[in-house]
Every structure is written in C-alpha cells, then in structure tokens.
Amino acid sequence: MNHHSESLPSKGSTTKANPQNEVITHTKKRSLQQRRSRAAWVLVAPALILLASVAGWPLLRTLFYSFTDAALDTPDEYNLIGFDNYLSWVDGESFGVLADPLWWQAVMNTLWFTGISVSFELFFGMLLALLMNQKFRGQGLVRAAILVPWAIPTIVTAKMWGWMFHDQYGVINDLLTRVGIIHEPLAWIAEPTLSMWAVVFADVWKTVPFMALMLLAALQMIPSDLYEAGRVDGATAWQRFTRITLPLIMPAMVVALIFRVMDALRVFDLIYVLTSNSEATISISGYAREQMVSYQEMGSGSAASVLVFMMVAGIAACFLYIGRMNDEGKENK
C-alpha cells in the first residue's frame, strides 16, 4: 500500500480551521489596533493640551461668570445668582437673555444669514470648482484670482462693500440704475429689509473661494476612468455629476459645510462694520458683545456667549452625527 496516498485527504473532505490560530490572529489584530490607538493619542495629546489651555480655560471662566452679576469694569466683584442671567421670573415677569426679544431677533437673523449665505456659497463654489477643474489656457491665473477675495481681511471687505452699497456714491446703485432694474438709489445699509441682503452679498463674495477650493481638491481626487466609463455607458453630463461626482465629493462637501456653518453662526465683524450692528442685522455674537461691552453687564454677556457656544457646538454635533449615520448606512449595504 502507498503510504503517501493514505496521508492525503479523501475527496469531498474539508480542512477544518484551527480555532487556536483564529484566536491568535484576532489577538494580533486587536493588539495592533491598540498600539495604533495609543500612538494616535500620543500624537494628538500636545494639540489637545494646547487647545484646552487656550480655549478651555476662557470657556470655563465665561461659564462661571454667566452665573454671576459681575460687571465688566469690576470683574472681581460679583455675587452668584444662578441661572438668572439666562432666565428668571420676578413678580410674574421674565428676565434674562432668553426672555429678551432682541436675543431671539439675533437668533433669527443669524440662522437666516447662515442658511442663505451658506447655500449661495455652496452653489457658486460648486460652479467655480467645476470650472477650475477643466483644463484650459490660463487655468493657474484663474485659480490665483479666485483666492483674492478670501485673502482680503474681513474688516477691509466690510468697508469696501460699505462704499459699494452707499446710497449716493455706491457702484451697486449706479449699475442697477444703468441697466434699468431700479429707478432711484436704494439705502442698502440703512433700510432694514435690505441691510441683511447686503451682508449676505459681502459674505458670499468673500467666502465662495474657500468653498470652491475645498470642492476642487475633492474633484481632483476622482479618477478620470470613472467618467470615461460613464460616457461609454451613455450617461449624460447630469447623470455623471449626480452619480459619480456628487457621491465622491460628498465627504469633502460635508466638511466644508461644517466649517462654513460654524463660521456663519459666529459672524460678528462683517455685520458690525458694515451695518453698525443694527437690530435688523444683529447676530448672536453681536448681541453678546452689546451686553458685555456696551451695557457693561459681564454676567449677561457671558450667558449669551455660552448660548452661542452651545448653539454652534450643537449644530456641529448634528452634522457629525448625520455624517456618521450615512457612513454606517453605506457600510451596511
């Protein structure tokens, strides 16, 4: 009898996996993940410590002062008053930041400004990104020119657009009059129904380049073979955009939207310089500044600042949660 043939497994038999080897492999993978996690924390720790010292301590101080009646000129003289700066009732009347109609006006102004400006920035940023992604003569010059509005300081942008929106000498009214859209100059800055639109136009002009560059970086990561395959399959330009471009740049788009929404919610300098922080355009950050600086009420200003932080952090958390849910849904498919 051939002993070599007897050692071979018979036909139809299956080789059983060694459970001990599987345990060893799983343990090695787990150990590798733990080492990577520890290395990541070691690398991130200096940045976290710096962030905690620069941002964490002022935030804690602001939170503390929001529970006091401290004044800006005498911050060391205060009494603990609990949540009275946020909301309190005295003889059936409500007081505090949450009971102030101007606060809710600032909230509505900020949300309206954020929704309109970020939507325009996403739309025009996408158009510019698609244009700059094409190959044409002078492409580098166009990309450099796009950066100019983003490079200009916000204060300079606000003063520049303030002169452009001037009711008597502004170029905006002059152009609109020449083309017949308006028949008399408009007070863009002084008119409550127009002042917020003036702020939106200035903000869109300045921050569209940021959105365009973020989307352009994502567009350049898409392999050209995918578009060639789409053309071969007979996909139209719109179908290639919705089924190839948009899904692949979605992560970068979400990141850009998070940054822009957070910046828009914290807007202050553009509105303050362009419209003098009027009630028609006051933002939540402008409201906090008015309480703390103009009225010298450090407690109320701190309470408003804490509410601003909570609003921005909450919306950012919602963006991240939605993005994580989308990623999990794609993995489960």
Short mmCIF file of C-alpha atoms in Angstrom, two decimals:
data_model
loop_
_atom_site.label_atom_id
_atom_site.label_comp_id
_atom_site.label_asym_id
_atom_site.label_seq_id
_atom_site.Cartn_x
_atom_site.Cartn_y
_atom_site.Cartn_z
CA MET A 1 0.00 0.00 0.00
CA ASN A 2 1.21 3.51 -0.83
CA HIS A 3 1.63 5.30 2.48
CA HIS A 4 1.90 8.68 0.77
CA SER A 5 -1.56 8.32 -0.72
CA GLU A 6 -3.02 7.45 2.64
CA SER A 7 -1.85 10.75 4.12
CA LEU A 8 -3.77 12.79 1.57
CA PRO A 9 -7.33 13.84 2.45
CA SER A 10 -10.03 11.90 0.68
CA LYS A 11 -12.20 13.54 -1.96
CA GLY A 12 -15.03 15.59 -0.56
CA SER A 13 -13.37 16.06 2.84
CA THR A 14 -12.88 19.61 4.18
CA THR A 15 -9.97 21.02 6.11
CA LYS A 16 -11.11 22.35 9.45
CA ALA A 17 -9.75 25.71 10.57
CA ASN A 18 -7.72 25.64 13.74
CA PRO A 19 -9.60 27.64 16.41
CA GLN A 20 -6.36 28.38 18.18
CA ASN A 21 -4.92 30.04 15.06
CA GLU A 22 -8.03 32.17 14.68
CA VAL A 23 -7.73 33.34 18.29
CA ILE A 24 -4.06 34.18 17.79
CA THR A 25 -4.82 36.13 14.60
CA HIS A 26 -7.65 38.05 16.29
CA THR A 27 -5.41 38.83 19.25
CA LYS A 28 -2.66 40.14 16.98
CA LYS A 29 -5.10 42.40 15.11
CA ARG A 30 -6.51 43.69 18.37
CA SER A 31 -3.03 44.37 19.74
CA LEU A 32 -2.09 46.22 16.55
CA GLN A 33 -5.23 48.38 16.78
CA GLN A 34 -4.45 49.18 20.42
CA ARG A 35 -0.90 50.20 19.56
CA ARG A 36 -2.16 52.41 16.75
CA SER A 37 -4.73 53.95 19.07
CA ARG A 38 -2.10 54.69 21.72
CA ALA A 39 0.21 56.18 19.09
CA ALA A 40 -2.60 58.37 17.80
CA TRP A 41 -3.38 59.67 21.31
CA VAL A 42 0.31 60.40 21.90
CA LEU A 43 0.48 62.43 18.68
CA VAL A 44 -2.77 64.28 19.36
CA ALA A 45 -2.09 64.93 23.06
CA PRO A 46 0.06 68.10 22.58
CA ALA A 47 -2.61 69.68 20.39
CA LEU A 48 -5.34 68.76 22.88
CA ILE A 49 -3.35 70.22 25.77
CA LEU A 50 -2.73 73.43 23.83
CA LEU A 51 -6.40 73.65 22.85
CA ALA A 52 -7.52 73.07 26.43
CA SER A 53 -5.23 75.81 27.73
CA VAL A 54 -6.10 78.33 25.01
CA ALA A 55 -9.84 77.66 24.60
CA GLY A 56 -10.88 75.53 27.55
CA TRP A 57 -9.91 77.91 30.35
CA PRO A 58 -11.61 81.01 28.84
CA LEU A 59 -14.70 78.90 28.20
CA LEU A 60 -14.82 77.77 31.82
CA ARG A 61 -14.35 81.36 33.01
CA THR A 62 -17.14 82.54 30.74
CA LEU A 63 -19.39 79.76 32.03
CA PHE A 64 -18.60 80.77 35.61
CA TYR A 65 -19.30 84.47 35.03
CA SER A 66 -22.63 83.60 33.41
CA PHE A 67 -23.83 82.60 36.88
CA THR A 68 -22.79 85.90 38.46
CA ASP A 69 -23.83 89.56 38.37
CA ALA A 70 -20.30 90.76 37.57
CA ALA A 71 -19.74 94.00 35.67
CA LEU A 72 -17.07 94.47 33.03
CA ASP A 73 -15.28 97.27 34.90
CA THR A 74 -15.23 95.31 38.20
CA PRO A 75 -15.00 91.61 37.27
CA ASP A 76 -13.71 90.61 40.72
CA GLU A 77 -16.79 91.98 42.50
CA TYR A 78 -19.68 89.64 41.93
CA ASN A 79 -22.41 87.58 43.55
CA LEU A 80 -23.57 84.15 42.48
CA ILE A 81 -27.11 84.45 41.09
CA GLY A 82 -27.59 81.03 39.49
CA PHE A 83 -29.44 80.96 36.18
CA ASP A 84 -30.89 84.46 36.49
CA ASN A 85 -28.79 85.73 33.58
CA TYR A 86 -30.33 83.05 31.38
CA LEU A 87 -33.94 83.21 32.58
CA SER A 88 -35.68 84.30 35.77
CA TRP A 89 -39.15 85.35 36.92
CA VAL A 90 -39.89 88.26 39.26
CA ASP A 91 -43.49 89.15 40.09
CA GLY A 92 -44.74 87.23 37.08
CA GLU A 93 -42.32 88.94 34.65
CA SER A 94 -39.47 87.10 32.94
CA PHE A 95 -35.93 88.46 32.74
CA GLY A 96 -32.63 87.28 31.33
CA VAL A 97 -31.17 86.60 27.92
CA LEU A 98 -33.77 84.02 26.95
CA ALA A 99 -36.55 86.46 27.82
CA ASP A 100 -35.09 89.29 25.74
CA PRO A 101 -36.86 89.76 22.37
CA LEU A 102 -33.62 91.18 20.95
CA TRP A 103 -31.88 87.87 21.65
CA TRP A 104 -34.46 85.95 19.65
CA GLN A 105 -34.21 88.58 16.92
CA ALA A 106 -30.47 87.96 16.85
CA VAL A 107 -31.05 84.19 16.70
CA MET A 108 -33.43 84.55 13.75
CA ASN A 109 -31.02 86.93 11.98
CA THR A 110 -28.11 84.53 12.49
CA LEU A 111 -30.00 81.46 11.30
CA TRP A 112 -31.38 83.32 8.27
CA PHE A 113 -27.94 84.66 7.40
CA THR A 114 -26.36 81.23 7.84
CA GLY A 115 -28.92 79.41 5.70
CA ILE A 116 -28.93 81.91 2.84
CA SER A 117 -25.21 82.68 2.70
CA VAL A 118 -24.00 79.07 3.02
CA SER A 119 -26.49 77.93 0.35
CA PHE A 120 -25.24 80.56 -2.10
CA GLU A 121 -21.63 79.74 -1.24
CA LEU A 122 -22.18 76.05 -1.88
CA PHE A 123 -23.90 76.71 -5.22
CA PHE A 124 -21.38 79.21 -6.59
CA GLY A 125 -18.47 77.34 -5.04
CA MET A 126 -19.54 74.19 -6.87
CA LEU A 127 -19.77 76.07 -10.16
CA LEU A 128 -16.32 77.60 -9.70
CA ALA A 129 -14.83 74.25 -8.67
CA LEU A 130 -16.23 72.53 -11.77
CA LEU A 131 -14.90 75.37 -13.93
CA MET A 132 -11.41 75.31 -12.40
CA ASN A 133 -11.30 71.52 -12.70
CA GLN A 134 -11.42 71.82 -16.50
CA LYS A 135 -8.23 72.17 -18.49
CA PHE A 136 -7.94 75.49 -20.34
CA ARG A 137 -5.38 78.16 -21.05
CA GLY A 138 -4.79 80.45 -18.07
CA GLN A 139 -6.06 77.93 -15.55
CA GLY A 140 -3.40 78.85 -12.99
CA LEU A 141 -4.20 82.56 -13.30
CA VAL A 142 -7.90 81.90 -12.71
CA ARG A 143 -7.17 79.84 -9.61
CA ALA A 144 -4.92 82.57 -8.23
CA ALA A 145 -7.54 85.24 -8.93
CA ILE A 146 -10.19 83.21 -7.12
CA LEU A 147 -8.12 83.43 -3.93
CA VAL A 148 -8.13 87.23 -3.82
CA PRO A 149 -11.49 87.72 -2.02
CA TRP A 150 -10.60 85.04 0.53
CA ALA A 151 -7.22 86.69 1.22
CA ILE A 152 -8.71 90.13 1.94
CA PRO A 153 -9.31 90.75 5.67
CA THR A 154 -12.96 90.80 6.72
CA ILE A 155 -12.77 94.38 8.00
CA VAL A 156 -11.43 95.58 4.64
CA THR A 157 -14.14 93.60 2.86
CA ALA A 158 -16.85 95.19 5.00
CA LYS A 159 -15.57 98.74 4.41
CA MET A 160 -15.19 98.10 0.68
CA TRP A 161 -18.72 96.76 0.32
CA GLY A 162 -19.99 99.58 2.52
CA TRP A 163 -18.79 102.08 -0.07
CA MET A 164 -20.14 99.95 -2.90
CA PHE A 165 -23.58 99.91 -1.23
CA HIS A 166 -23.56 103.65 -0.50
CA ASP A 167 -26.95 105.11 -1.42
CA GLN A 168 -25.49 108.13 -3.26
CA TYR A 169 -21.97 107.23 -4.37
CA GLY A 170 -22.11 103.43 -4.45
CA VAL A 171 -21.35 101.49 -7.60
CA ILE A 172 -24.13 98.98 -6.90
CA ASN A 173 -26.90 101.55 -7.22
CA ASP A 174 -25.18 103.06 -10.25
CA LEU A 175 -25.04 99.72 -12.08
CA LEU A 176 -28.61 98.79 -11.18
CA THR A 177 -29.83 102.20 -12.38
CA ARG A 178 -27.95 101.95 -15.66
CA VAL A 179 -29.46 98.56 -16.53
CA GLY A 180 -32.96 99.75 -15.52
CA ILE A 181 -33.52 97.42 -12.57
CA ILE A 182 -34.08 100.34 -10.15
CA HIS A 183 -35.14 103.92 -10.85
CA GLU A 184 -33.84 105.58 -7.68
CA PRO A 185 -30.95 104.80 -5.32
CA LEU A 186 -31.58 102.29 -2.56
CA ALA A 187 -30.33 102.67 1.00
CA TRP A 188 -28.83 99.20 1.23
CA ILE A 189 -27.20 99.70 4.61
CA ALA A 190 -29.89 101.80 6.31
CA GLU A 191 -33.01 100.01 5.05
CA PRO A 192 -33.88 97.10 7.41
CA THR A 193 -35.27 94.95 4.59
CA LEU A 194 -32.10 95.36 2.50
CA SER A 195 -29.30 95.54 5.07
CA MET A 196 -29.17 91.79 5.72
CA TRP A 197 -29.02 91.11 1.98
CA ALA A 198 -26.06 93.48 1.79
CA VAL A 199 -24.32 91.45 4.47
CA VAL A 200 -25.09 88.21 2.61
CA PHE A 201 -23.68 89.56 -0.68
CA ALA A 202 -20.46 90.65 1.01
CA ASP A 203 -20.07 87.34 2.85
CA VAL A 204 -20.76 85.25 -0.25
CA TRP A 205 -18.21 87.24 -2.26
CA LYS A 206 -15.55 86.67 0.37
CA THR A 207 -16.10 83.00 1.24
CA VAL A 208 -17.08 81.40 -2.08
CA PRO A 209 -13.35 80.86 -2.85
CA PHE A 210 -12.99 78.76 0.31
CA MET A 211 -15.86 76.50 -0.73
CA ALA A 212 -14.57 76.32 -4.31
CA LEU A 213 -11.07 75.28 -3.25
CA MET A 214 -12.37 72.61 -0.88
CA LEU A 215 -14.56 71.14 -3.62
CA LEU A 216 -11.82 71.49 -6.24
CA ALA A 217 -9.45 69.41 -4.10
CA ALA A 218 -12.11 66.69 -3.89
CA LEU A 219 -12.81 66.83 -7.63
CA GLN A 220 -9.17 66.30 -8.49
CA MET A 221 -9.13 63.08 -6.46
CA ILE A 222 -11.76 61.46 -8.70
CA PRO A 223 -10.20 59.07 -11.27
CA SER A 224 -10.88 60.10 -14.86
CA ASP A 225 -11.56 56.45 -15.73
CA LEU A 226 -14.92 56.68 -13.99
CA TYR A 227 -16.05 59.47 -16.29
CA GLU A 228 -14.79 57.58 -19.35
CA ALA A 229 -16.78 54.53 -18.26
CA GLY A 230 -19.84 56.72 -17.75
CA ARG A 231 -19.53 58.17 -21.27
CA VAL A 232 -19.18 54.68 -22.72
CA ASP A 233 -22.34 53.60 -20.91
CA GLY A 234 -24.17 56.59 -22.39
CA ALA A 235 -24.55 58.63 -19.20
CA THR A 236 -25.36 62.30 -19.72
CA ALA A 237 -23.37 65.10 -18.10
CA TRP A 238 -26.02 65.49 -15.40
CA GLN A 239 -26.05 61.76 -14.70
CA ARG A 240 -22.25 61.71 -14.42
CA PHE A 241 -22.43 64.60 -11.97
CA THR A 242 -25.17 63.13 -9.76
CA ARG A 243 -23.96 59.50 -9.84
CA ILE A 244 -20.18 59.91 -9.93
CA THR A 245 -19.08 63.41 -8.93
CA LEU A 246 -21.54 64.23 -6.17
CA PRO A 247 -21.25 60.97 -4.18
CA LEU A 248 -17.44 61.01 -4.31
CA ILE A 249 -17.04 64.64 -3.19
CA MET A 250 -19.73 64.38 -0.51
CA PRO A 251 -17.27 63.88 2.41
CA ALA A 252 -15.32 66.99 1.43
CA MET A 253 -18.55 68.89 0.92
CA VAL A 254 -19.78 67.97 4.41
CA VAL A 255 -16.50 69.13 5.95
CA ALA A 256 -16.68 72.42 4.05
CA LEU A 257 -20.30 72.91 5.11
CA ILE A 258 -19.42 72.26 8.76
CA PHE A 259 -16.68 74.89 8.68
CA ARG A 260 -18.83 77.44 6.89
CA VAL A 261 -21.90 76.90 9.06
CA MET A 262 -19.82 77.30 12.21
CA ASP A 263 -18.20 80.47 10.86
CA ALA A 264 -21.55 81.90 9.77
CA LEU A 265 -23.14 81.21 13.15
CA ARG A 266 -20.30 83.10 14.84
CA VAL A 267 -20.37 86.04 12.42
CA PHE A 268 -19.66 89.39 14.06
CA ASP A 269 -17.05 91.60 12.41
CA LEU A 270 -18.67 91.75 8.96
CA ILE A 271 -22.07 92.74 10.35
CA TYR A 272 -20.64 95.11 12.96
CA VAL A 273 -18.51 97.06 10.48
CA LEU A 274 -20.92 97.01 7.55
CA THR A 275 -24.20 97.82 9.35
CA SER A 276 -23.07 99.06 12.80
CA ASN A 277 -24.78 96.07 14.43
CA SER A 278 -28.30 97.41 13.98
CA GLU A 279 -31.28 95.44 15.26
CA ALA A 280 -32.16 94.42 11.71
CA THR A 281 -28.82 92.64 11.29
CA ILE A 282 -27.60 91.94 14.83
CA SER A 283 -26.18 88.44 15.27
CA ILE A 284 -25.95 86.33 18.40
CA SER A 285 -22.26 87.23 18.73
CA GLY A 286 -23.15 90.90 18.27
CA TYR A 287 -25.78 90.58 20.99
CA ALA A 288 -23.21 89.11 23.39
CA ARG A 289 -20.85 91.98 22.61
CA GLU A 290 -23.59 94.56 23.22
CA GLN A 291 -24.42 93.09 26.62
CA MET A 292 -20.82 92.83 27.74
CA VAL A 293 -19.23 95.96 26.25
CA SER A 294 -21.99 98.49 25.62
CA TYR A 295 -24.03 97.73 28.76
CA GLN A 296 -21.04 96.58 30.87
CA GLU A 297 -23.06 93.55 32.02
CA MET A 298 -20.46 90.83 32.11
CA GLY A 299 -22.85 88.25 33.53
CA SER A 300 -25.45 88.68 30.78
CA GLY A 301 -22.77 88.88 28.11
CA SER A 302 -21.18 85.67 29.38
CA ALA A 303 -24.56 83.94 29.41
CA ALA A 304 -25.15 84.99 25.80
CA SER A 305 -21.65 83.78 24.86
CA VAL A 306 -22.34 80.39 26.45
CA LEU A 307 -25.57 80.13 24.47
CA VAL A 308 -23.66 80.98 21.28
CA PHE A 309 -21.17 78.21 22.05
CA MET A 310 -23.94 75.71 22.76
CA MET A 311 -25.73 76.56 19.51
CA VAL A 312 -22.60 76.25 17.38
CA ALA A 313 -21.47 73.05 19.11
CA GLY A 314 -24.95 71.53 18.83
CA ILE A 315 -25.24 72.17 15.11
CA ALA A 316 -21.71 70.84 14.52
CA ALA A 317 -22.60 67.70 16.51
CA CYS A 318 -25.70 67.24 14.36
CA PHE A 319 -23.60 67.44 11.18
CA LEU A 320 -21.14 64.87 12.52
CA TYR A 321 -23.94 62.56 13.66
CA ILE A 322 -25.66 62.70 10.28
CA GLY A 323 -22.35 62.03 8.53
CA ARG A 324 -21.66 59.04 10.77
CA MET A 325 -25.14 57.65 10.17
CA ASN A 326 -24.62 57.93 6.41
CA ASP A 327 -21.29 56.13 6.65
CA GLU A 328 -22.81 53.33 8.71
CA GLY A 329 -25.67 53.03 6.25
CA LYS A 330 -23.22 52.66 3.35
CA GLU A 331 -21.24 50.02 5.23
CA ASN A 332 -24.37 48.00 5.95
CA LYS A 333 -25.39 47.91 2.31
#
